[in-house]
PDB file of C-alpha atoms and ligand atoms in Angstrom:
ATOM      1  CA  UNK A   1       9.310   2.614 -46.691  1.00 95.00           C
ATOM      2  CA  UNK A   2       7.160   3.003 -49.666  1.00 98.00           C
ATOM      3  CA  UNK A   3       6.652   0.539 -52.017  1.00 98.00           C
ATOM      4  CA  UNK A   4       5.636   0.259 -56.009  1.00 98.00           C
ATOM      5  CA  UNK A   5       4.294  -3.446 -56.588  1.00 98.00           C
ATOM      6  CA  UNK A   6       4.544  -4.231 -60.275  1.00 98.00           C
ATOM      7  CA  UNK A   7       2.071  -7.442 -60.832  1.00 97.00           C
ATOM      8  CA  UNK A   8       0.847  -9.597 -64.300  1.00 95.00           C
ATOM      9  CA  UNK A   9      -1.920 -12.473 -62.685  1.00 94.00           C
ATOM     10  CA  UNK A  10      -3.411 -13.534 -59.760  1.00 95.00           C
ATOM     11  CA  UNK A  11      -2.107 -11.285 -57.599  1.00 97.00           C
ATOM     12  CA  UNK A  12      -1.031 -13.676 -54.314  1.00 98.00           C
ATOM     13  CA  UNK A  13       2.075 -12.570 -53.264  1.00 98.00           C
ATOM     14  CA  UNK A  14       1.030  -9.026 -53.559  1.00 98.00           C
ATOM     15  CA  UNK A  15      -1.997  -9.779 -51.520  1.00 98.00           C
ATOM     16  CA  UNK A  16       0.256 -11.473 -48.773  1.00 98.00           C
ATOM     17  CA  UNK A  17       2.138  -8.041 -48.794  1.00 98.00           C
ATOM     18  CA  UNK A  18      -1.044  -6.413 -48.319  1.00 98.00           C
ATOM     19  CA  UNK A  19      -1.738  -8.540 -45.164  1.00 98.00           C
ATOM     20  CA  UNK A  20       1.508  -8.118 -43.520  1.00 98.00           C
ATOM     21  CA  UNK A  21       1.155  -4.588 -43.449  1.00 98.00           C
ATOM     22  CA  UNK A  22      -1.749  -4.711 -42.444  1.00 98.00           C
ATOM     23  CA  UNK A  23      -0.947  -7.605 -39.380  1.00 98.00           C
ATOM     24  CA  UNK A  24       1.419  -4.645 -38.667  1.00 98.00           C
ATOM     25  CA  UNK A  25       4.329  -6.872 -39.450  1.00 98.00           C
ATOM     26  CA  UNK A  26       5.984  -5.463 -42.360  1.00 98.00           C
ATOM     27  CA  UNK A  27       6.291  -1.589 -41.931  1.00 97.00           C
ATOM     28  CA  UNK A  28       5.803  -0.140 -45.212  1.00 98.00           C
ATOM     29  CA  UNK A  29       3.009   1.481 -47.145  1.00 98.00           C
ATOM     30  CA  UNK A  30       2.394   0.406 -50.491  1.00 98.00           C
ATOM     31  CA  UNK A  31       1.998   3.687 -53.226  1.00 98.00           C
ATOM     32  CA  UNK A  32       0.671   1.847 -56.140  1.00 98.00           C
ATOM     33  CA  UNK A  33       0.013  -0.930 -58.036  1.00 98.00           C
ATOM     34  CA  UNK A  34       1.115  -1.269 -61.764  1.00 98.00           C
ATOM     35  CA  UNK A  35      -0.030  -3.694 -64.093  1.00 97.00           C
ATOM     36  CA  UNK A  36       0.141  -4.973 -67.662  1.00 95.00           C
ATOM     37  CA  UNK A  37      -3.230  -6.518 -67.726  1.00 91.00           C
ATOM     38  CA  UNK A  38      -7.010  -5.627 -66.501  1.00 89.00           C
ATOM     39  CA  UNK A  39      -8.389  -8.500 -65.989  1.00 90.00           C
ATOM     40  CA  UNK A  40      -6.042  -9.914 -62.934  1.00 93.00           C
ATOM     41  CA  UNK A  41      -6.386 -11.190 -59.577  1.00 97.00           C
ATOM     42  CA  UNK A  42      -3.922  -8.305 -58.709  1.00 97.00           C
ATOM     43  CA  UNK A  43      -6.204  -5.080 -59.176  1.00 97.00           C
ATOM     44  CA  UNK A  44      -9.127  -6.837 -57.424  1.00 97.00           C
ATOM     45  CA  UNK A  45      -6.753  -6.831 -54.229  1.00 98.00           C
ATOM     46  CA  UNK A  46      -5.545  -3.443 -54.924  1.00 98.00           C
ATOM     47  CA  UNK A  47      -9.282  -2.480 -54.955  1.00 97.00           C
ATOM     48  CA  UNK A  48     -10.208  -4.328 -51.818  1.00 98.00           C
ATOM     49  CA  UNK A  49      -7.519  -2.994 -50.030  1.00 98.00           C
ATOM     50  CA  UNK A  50      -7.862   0.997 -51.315  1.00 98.00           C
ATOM     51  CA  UNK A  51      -4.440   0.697 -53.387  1.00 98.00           C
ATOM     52  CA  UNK A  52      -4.215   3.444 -56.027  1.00 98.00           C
ATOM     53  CA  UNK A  53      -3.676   1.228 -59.227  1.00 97.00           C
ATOM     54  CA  UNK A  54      -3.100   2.070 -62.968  1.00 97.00           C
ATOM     55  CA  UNK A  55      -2.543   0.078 -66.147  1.00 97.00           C
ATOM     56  CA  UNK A  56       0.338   0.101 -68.163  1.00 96.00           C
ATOM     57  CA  UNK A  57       1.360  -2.290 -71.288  1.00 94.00           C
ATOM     58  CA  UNK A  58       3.733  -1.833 -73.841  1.00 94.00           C
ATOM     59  CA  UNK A  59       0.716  -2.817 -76.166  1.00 93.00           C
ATOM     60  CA  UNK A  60      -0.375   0.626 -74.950  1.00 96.00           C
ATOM     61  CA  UNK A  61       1.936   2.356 -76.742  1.00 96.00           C
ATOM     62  CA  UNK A  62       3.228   3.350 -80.512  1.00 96.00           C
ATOM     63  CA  UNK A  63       6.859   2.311 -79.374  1.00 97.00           C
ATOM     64  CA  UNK A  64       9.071   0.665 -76.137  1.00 96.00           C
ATOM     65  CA  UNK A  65      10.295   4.279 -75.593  1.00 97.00           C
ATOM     66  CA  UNK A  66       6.789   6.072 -74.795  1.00 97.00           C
ATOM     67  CA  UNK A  67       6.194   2.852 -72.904  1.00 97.00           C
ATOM     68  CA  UNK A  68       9.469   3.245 -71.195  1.00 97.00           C
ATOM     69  CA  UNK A  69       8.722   7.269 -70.391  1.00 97.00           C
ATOM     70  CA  UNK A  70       5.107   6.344 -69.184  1.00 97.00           C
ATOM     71  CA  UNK A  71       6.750   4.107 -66.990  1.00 97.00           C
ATOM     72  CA  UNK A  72       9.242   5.986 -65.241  1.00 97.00           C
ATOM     73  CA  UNK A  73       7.023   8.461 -64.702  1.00 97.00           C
ATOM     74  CA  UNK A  74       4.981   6.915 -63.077  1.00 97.00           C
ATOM     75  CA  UNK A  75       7.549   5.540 -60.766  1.00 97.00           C
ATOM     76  CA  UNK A  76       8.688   8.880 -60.007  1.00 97.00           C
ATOM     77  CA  UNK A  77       4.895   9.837 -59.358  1.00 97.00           C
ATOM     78  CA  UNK A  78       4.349   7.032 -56.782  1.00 97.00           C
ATOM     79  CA  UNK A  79       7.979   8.153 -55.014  1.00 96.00           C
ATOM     80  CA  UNK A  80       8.683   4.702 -53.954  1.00 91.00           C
ATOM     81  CA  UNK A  81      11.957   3.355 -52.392  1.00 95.00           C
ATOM     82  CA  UNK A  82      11.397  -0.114 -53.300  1.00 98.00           C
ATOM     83  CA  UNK A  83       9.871  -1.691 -56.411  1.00 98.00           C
ATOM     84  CA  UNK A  84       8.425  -5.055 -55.677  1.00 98.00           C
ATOM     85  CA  UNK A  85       7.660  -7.426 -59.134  1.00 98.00           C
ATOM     86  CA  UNK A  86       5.479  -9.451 -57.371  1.00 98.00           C
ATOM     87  CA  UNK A  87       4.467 -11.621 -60.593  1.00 95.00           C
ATOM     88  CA  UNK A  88       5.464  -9.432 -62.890  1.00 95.00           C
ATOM     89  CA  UNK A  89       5.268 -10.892 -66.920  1.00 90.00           C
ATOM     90  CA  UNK A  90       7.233  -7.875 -68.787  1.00 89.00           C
ATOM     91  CA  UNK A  91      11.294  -7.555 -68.509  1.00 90.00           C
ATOM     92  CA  UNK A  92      11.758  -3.875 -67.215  1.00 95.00           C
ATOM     93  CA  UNK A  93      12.717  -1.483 -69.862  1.00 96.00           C
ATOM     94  CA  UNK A  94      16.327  -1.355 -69.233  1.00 97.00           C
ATOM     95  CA  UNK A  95      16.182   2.173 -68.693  1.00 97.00           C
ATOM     96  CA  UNK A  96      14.015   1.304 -65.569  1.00 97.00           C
ATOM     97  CA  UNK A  97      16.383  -1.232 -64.391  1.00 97.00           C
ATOM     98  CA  UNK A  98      19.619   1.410 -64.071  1.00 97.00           C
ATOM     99  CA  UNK A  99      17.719   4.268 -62.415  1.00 97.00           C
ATOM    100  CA  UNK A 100      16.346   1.842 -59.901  1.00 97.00           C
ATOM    101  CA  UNK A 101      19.575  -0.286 -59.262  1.00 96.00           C
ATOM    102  CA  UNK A 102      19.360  -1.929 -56.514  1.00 96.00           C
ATOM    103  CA  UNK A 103      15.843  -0.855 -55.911  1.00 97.00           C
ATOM    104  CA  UNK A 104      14.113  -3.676 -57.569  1.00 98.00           C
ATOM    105  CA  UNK A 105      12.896  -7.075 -55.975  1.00 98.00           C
ATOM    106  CA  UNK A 106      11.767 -10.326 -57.689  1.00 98.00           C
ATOM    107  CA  UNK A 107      10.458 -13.531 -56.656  1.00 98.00           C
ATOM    108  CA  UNK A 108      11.217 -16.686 -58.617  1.00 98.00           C
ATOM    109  CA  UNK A 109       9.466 -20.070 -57.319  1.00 98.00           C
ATOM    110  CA  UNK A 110      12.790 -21.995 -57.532  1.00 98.00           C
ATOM    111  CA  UNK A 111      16.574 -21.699 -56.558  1.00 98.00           C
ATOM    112  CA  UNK A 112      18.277 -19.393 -58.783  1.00 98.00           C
ATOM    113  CA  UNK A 113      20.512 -20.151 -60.320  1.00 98.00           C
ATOM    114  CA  UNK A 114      18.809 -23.105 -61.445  1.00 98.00           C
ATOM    115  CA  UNK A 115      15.538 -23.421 -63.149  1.00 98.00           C
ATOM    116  CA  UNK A 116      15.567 -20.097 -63.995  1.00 97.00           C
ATOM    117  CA  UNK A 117      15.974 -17.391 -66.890  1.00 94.00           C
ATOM    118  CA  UNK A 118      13.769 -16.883 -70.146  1.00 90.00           C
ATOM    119  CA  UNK A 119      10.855 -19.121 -70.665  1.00 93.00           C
ATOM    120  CA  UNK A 120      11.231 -20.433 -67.073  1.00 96.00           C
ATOM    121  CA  UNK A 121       8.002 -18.898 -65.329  1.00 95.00           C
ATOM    122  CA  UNK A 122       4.713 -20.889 -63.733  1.00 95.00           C
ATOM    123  CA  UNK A 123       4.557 -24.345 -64.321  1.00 97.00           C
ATOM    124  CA  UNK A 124       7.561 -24.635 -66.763  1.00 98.00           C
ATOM    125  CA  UNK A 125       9.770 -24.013 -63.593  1.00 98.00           C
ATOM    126  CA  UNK A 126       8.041 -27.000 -61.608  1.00 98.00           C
ATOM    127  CA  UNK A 127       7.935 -29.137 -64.396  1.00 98.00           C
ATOM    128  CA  UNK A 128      11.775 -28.608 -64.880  1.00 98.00           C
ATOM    129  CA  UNK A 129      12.369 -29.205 -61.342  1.00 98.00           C
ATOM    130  CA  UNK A 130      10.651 -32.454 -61.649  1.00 98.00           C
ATOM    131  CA  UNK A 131      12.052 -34.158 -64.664  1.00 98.00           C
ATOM    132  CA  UNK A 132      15.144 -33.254 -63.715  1.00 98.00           C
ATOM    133  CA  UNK A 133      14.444 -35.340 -60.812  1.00 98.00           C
ATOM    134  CA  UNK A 134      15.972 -32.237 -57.817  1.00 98.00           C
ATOM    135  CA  UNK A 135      14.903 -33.412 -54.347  1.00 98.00           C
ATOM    136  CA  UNK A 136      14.962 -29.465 -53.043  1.00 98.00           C
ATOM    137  CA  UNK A 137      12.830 -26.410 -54.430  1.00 98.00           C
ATOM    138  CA  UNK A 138      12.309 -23.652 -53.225  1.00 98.00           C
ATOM    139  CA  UNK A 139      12.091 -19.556 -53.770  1.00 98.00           C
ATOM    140  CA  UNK A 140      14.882 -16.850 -54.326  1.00 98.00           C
ATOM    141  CA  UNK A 141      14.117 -12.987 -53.821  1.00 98.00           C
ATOM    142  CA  UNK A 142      16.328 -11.162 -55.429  1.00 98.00           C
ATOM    143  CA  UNK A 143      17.247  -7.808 -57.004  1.00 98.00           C
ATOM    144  CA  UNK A 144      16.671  -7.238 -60.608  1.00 97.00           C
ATOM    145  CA  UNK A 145      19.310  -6.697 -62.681  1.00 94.00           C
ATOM    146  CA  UNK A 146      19.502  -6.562 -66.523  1.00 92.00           C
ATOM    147  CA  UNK A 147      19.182 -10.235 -67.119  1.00 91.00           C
ATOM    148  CA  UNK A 148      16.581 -12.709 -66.358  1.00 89.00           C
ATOM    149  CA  UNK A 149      16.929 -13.959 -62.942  1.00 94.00           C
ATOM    150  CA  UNK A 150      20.054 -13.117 -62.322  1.00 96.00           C
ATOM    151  CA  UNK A 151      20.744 -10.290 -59.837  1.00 97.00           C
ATOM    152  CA  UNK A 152      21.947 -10.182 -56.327  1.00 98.00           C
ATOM    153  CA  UNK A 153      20.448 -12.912 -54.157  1.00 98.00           C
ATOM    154  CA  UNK A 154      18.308 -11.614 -51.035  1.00 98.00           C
ATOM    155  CA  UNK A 155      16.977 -14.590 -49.426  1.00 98.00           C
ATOM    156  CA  UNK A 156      16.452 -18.186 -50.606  1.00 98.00           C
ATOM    157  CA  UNK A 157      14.496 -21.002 -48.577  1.00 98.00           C
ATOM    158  CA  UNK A 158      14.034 -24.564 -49.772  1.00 98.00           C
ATOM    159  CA  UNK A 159      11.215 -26.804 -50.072  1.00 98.00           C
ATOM    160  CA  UNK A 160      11.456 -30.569 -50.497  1.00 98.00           C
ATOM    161  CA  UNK A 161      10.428 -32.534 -53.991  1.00 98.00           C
ATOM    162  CA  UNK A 162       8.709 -35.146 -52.816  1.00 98.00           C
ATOM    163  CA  UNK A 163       7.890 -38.516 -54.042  1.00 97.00           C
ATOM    164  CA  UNK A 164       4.909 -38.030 -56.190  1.00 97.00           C
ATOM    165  CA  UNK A 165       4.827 -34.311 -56.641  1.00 98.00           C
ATOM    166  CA  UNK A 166       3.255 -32.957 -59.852  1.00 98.00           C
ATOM    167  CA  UNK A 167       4.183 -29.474 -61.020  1.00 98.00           C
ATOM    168  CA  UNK A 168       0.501 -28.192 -59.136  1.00 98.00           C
ATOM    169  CA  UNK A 169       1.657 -29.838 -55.497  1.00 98.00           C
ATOM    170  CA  UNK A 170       4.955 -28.336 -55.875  1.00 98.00           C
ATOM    171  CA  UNK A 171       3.908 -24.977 -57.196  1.00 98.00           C
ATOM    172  CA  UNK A 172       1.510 -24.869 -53.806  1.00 98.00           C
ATOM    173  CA  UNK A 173       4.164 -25.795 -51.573  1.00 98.00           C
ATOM    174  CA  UNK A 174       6.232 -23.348 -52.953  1.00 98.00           C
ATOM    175  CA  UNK A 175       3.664 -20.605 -53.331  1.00 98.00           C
ATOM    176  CA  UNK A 176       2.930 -20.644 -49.669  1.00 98.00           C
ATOM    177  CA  UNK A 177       6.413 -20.538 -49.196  1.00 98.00           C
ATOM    178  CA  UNK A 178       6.598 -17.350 -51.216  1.00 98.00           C
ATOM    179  CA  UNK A 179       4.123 -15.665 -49.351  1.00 98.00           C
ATOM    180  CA  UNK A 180       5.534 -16.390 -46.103  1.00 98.00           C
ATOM    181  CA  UNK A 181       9.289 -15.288 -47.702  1.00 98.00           C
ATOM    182  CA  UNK A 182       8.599 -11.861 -49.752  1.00 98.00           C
ATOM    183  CA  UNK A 183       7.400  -9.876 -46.547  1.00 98.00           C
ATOM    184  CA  UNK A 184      10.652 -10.804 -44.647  1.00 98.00           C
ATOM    185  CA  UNK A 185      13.164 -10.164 -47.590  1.00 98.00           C
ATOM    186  CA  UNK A 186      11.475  -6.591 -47.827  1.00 98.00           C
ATOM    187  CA  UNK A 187      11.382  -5.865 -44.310  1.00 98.00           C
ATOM    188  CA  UNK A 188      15.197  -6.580 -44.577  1.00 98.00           C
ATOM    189  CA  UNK A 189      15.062  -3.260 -46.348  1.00 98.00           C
ATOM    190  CA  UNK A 190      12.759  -1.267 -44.071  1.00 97.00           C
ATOM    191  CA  UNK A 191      14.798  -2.257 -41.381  1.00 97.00           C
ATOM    192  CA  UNK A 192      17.840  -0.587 -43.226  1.00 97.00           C
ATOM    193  CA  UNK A 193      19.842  -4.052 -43.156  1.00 98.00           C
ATOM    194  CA  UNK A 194      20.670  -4.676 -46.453  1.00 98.00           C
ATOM    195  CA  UNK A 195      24.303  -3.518 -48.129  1.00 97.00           C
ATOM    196  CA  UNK A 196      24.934  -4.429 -51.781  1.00 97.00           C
ATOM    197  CA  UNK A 197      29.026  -5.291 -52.348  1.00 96.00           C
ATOM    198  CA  UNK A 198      28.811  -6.394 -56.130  1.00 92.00           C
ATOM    199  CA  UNK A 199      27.205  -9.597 -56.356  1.00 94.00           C
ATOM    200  CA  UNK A 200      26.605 -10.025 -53.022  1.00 97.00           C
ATOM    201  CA  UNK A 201      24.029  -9.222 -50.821  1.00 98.00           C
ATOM    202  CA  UNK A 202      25.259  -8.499 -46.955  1.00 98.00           C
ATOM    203  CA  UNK A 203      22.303  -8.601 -44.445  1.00 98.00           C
ATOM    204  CA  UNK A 204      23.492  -7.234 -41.184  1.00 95.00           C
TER     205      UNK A 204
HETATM  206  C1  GRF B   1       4.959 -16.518 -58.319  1.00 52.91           C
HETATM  207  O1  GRF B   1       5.182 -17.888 -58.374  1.00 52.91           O
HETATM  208  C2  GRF B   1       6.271 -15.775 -58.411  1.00 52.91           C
HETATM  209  O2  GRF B   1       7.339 -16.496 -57.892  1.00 52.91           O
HETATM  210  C3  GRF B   1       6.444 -15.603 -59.887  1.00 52.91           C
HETATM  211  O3  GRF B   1       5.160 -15.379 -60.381  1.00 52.91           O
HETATM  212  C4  GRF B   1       4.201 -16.003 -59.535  1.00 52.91           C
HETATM  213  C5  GRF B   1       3.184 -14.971 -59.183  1.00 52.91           C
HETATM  214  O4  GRF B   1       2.087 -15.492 -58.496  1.00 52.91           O
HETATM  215  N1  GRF B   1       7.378 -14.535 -60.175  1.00 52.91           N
HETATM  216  P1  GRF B   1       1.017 -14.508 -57.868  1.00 52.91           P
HETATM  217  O5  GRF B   1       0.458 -13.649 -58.999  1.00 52.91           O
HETATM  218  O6  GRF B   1       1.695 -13.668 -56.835  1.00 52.91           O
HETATM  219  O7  GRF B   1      -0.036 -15.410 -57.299  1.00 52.91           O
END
């Protein structure tokens, strides 16, 4: 299975991709990296690991439609089945959204659907977890739909809020949680277990 990674910052749960291909335990092959920004974490890992990768922001462009264009062409270039926002700052044009239905993964570092949707990204979704005083966390792949956060649930597994947490030791506990999670809700996919009935996702 061939994958597009879409990516924003540092670039970790792409790189954990990276390395379970390369353990040989996630069977894919990864096409391309896009990104929005030059300076990130995620196309020094691209580099290091000999990923083709190419820059593309709306700021790039005279209007959201050339963007849009630029975009889906160069999804059709890199011919992937599965586009993974690993990170991923810009909502998808929303012509990108229909032609990949069902073809699009996110990770959000929280239990959709709470803590999630517009504004609710990095720290704002720890801090939110914390003051409103949840004793689980955790991290929800899922398939992108046209709203924030709110497509077809893949996987979710839960961390514990403990006593004490600030948003940094909970955004580490869930982090590593996200990089051991992504892999195995992609090779879900690969593995050709995944049917889509609505809202629900049906792993067989
Ligand atoms: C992760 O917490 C992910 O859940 C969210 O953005 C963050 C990306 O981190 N969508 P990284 O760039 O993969 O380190």
């Amino acid at each position: 299975m061939r994958l597009t990674v879409l990516a924003s910052g540092g670039g970790s749960n792409f790189q954990s991709i990276i390395t379970k291909i390369q353990e040989g335990k996630l069977k894919a092959e990864i096409a391309a990296l896009i990104h929005n920004n030059r300076v990130c974490g995620a196309v020094e890992k691209a580099e290091k690991a000999g990923i083709r990768h190419m820059h593309l922001a709306p700021s790039m462009f005279e209007s959201q439609s050339d963007y849009t264009r630029e975009l889906l062409t160069a999804l059709k270039e890199a011919n992937a089945d599965l586009i993974i926002l690993a990170g991923y700052m810009k909502m998808l044009p929303l012509p990108v959204v229909q032609e990949y239905k069902n073809k699009i993964l996110n990770i959000h570092p929280a239990l959709l659907p709470a803590f999630g949707g517009k504004g609710m990204y990095g720290h704002h979704v720890h801090e939110a977890v914390l003051s409103y005083g949840a004793k689980l966390s955790g991290v929800t792949v899922h398939l992108a739909n046209e709203e924030y956060d709110e497509g077809p649930v893949v996987m979710q597994r839960s961390v514990e809020v403990k006593e004490g947490d600030t948003p940094e030791s909970l955004a580490k506990r869930v982090l590593e949680l996200e990089h051991d999670t992504y892999w195995r809700a992609i090779q879900l996919f690969c593995d050709g277990r995944v049917t889509i009935q609505g809202r629900k996702v049906v792993i067989q």
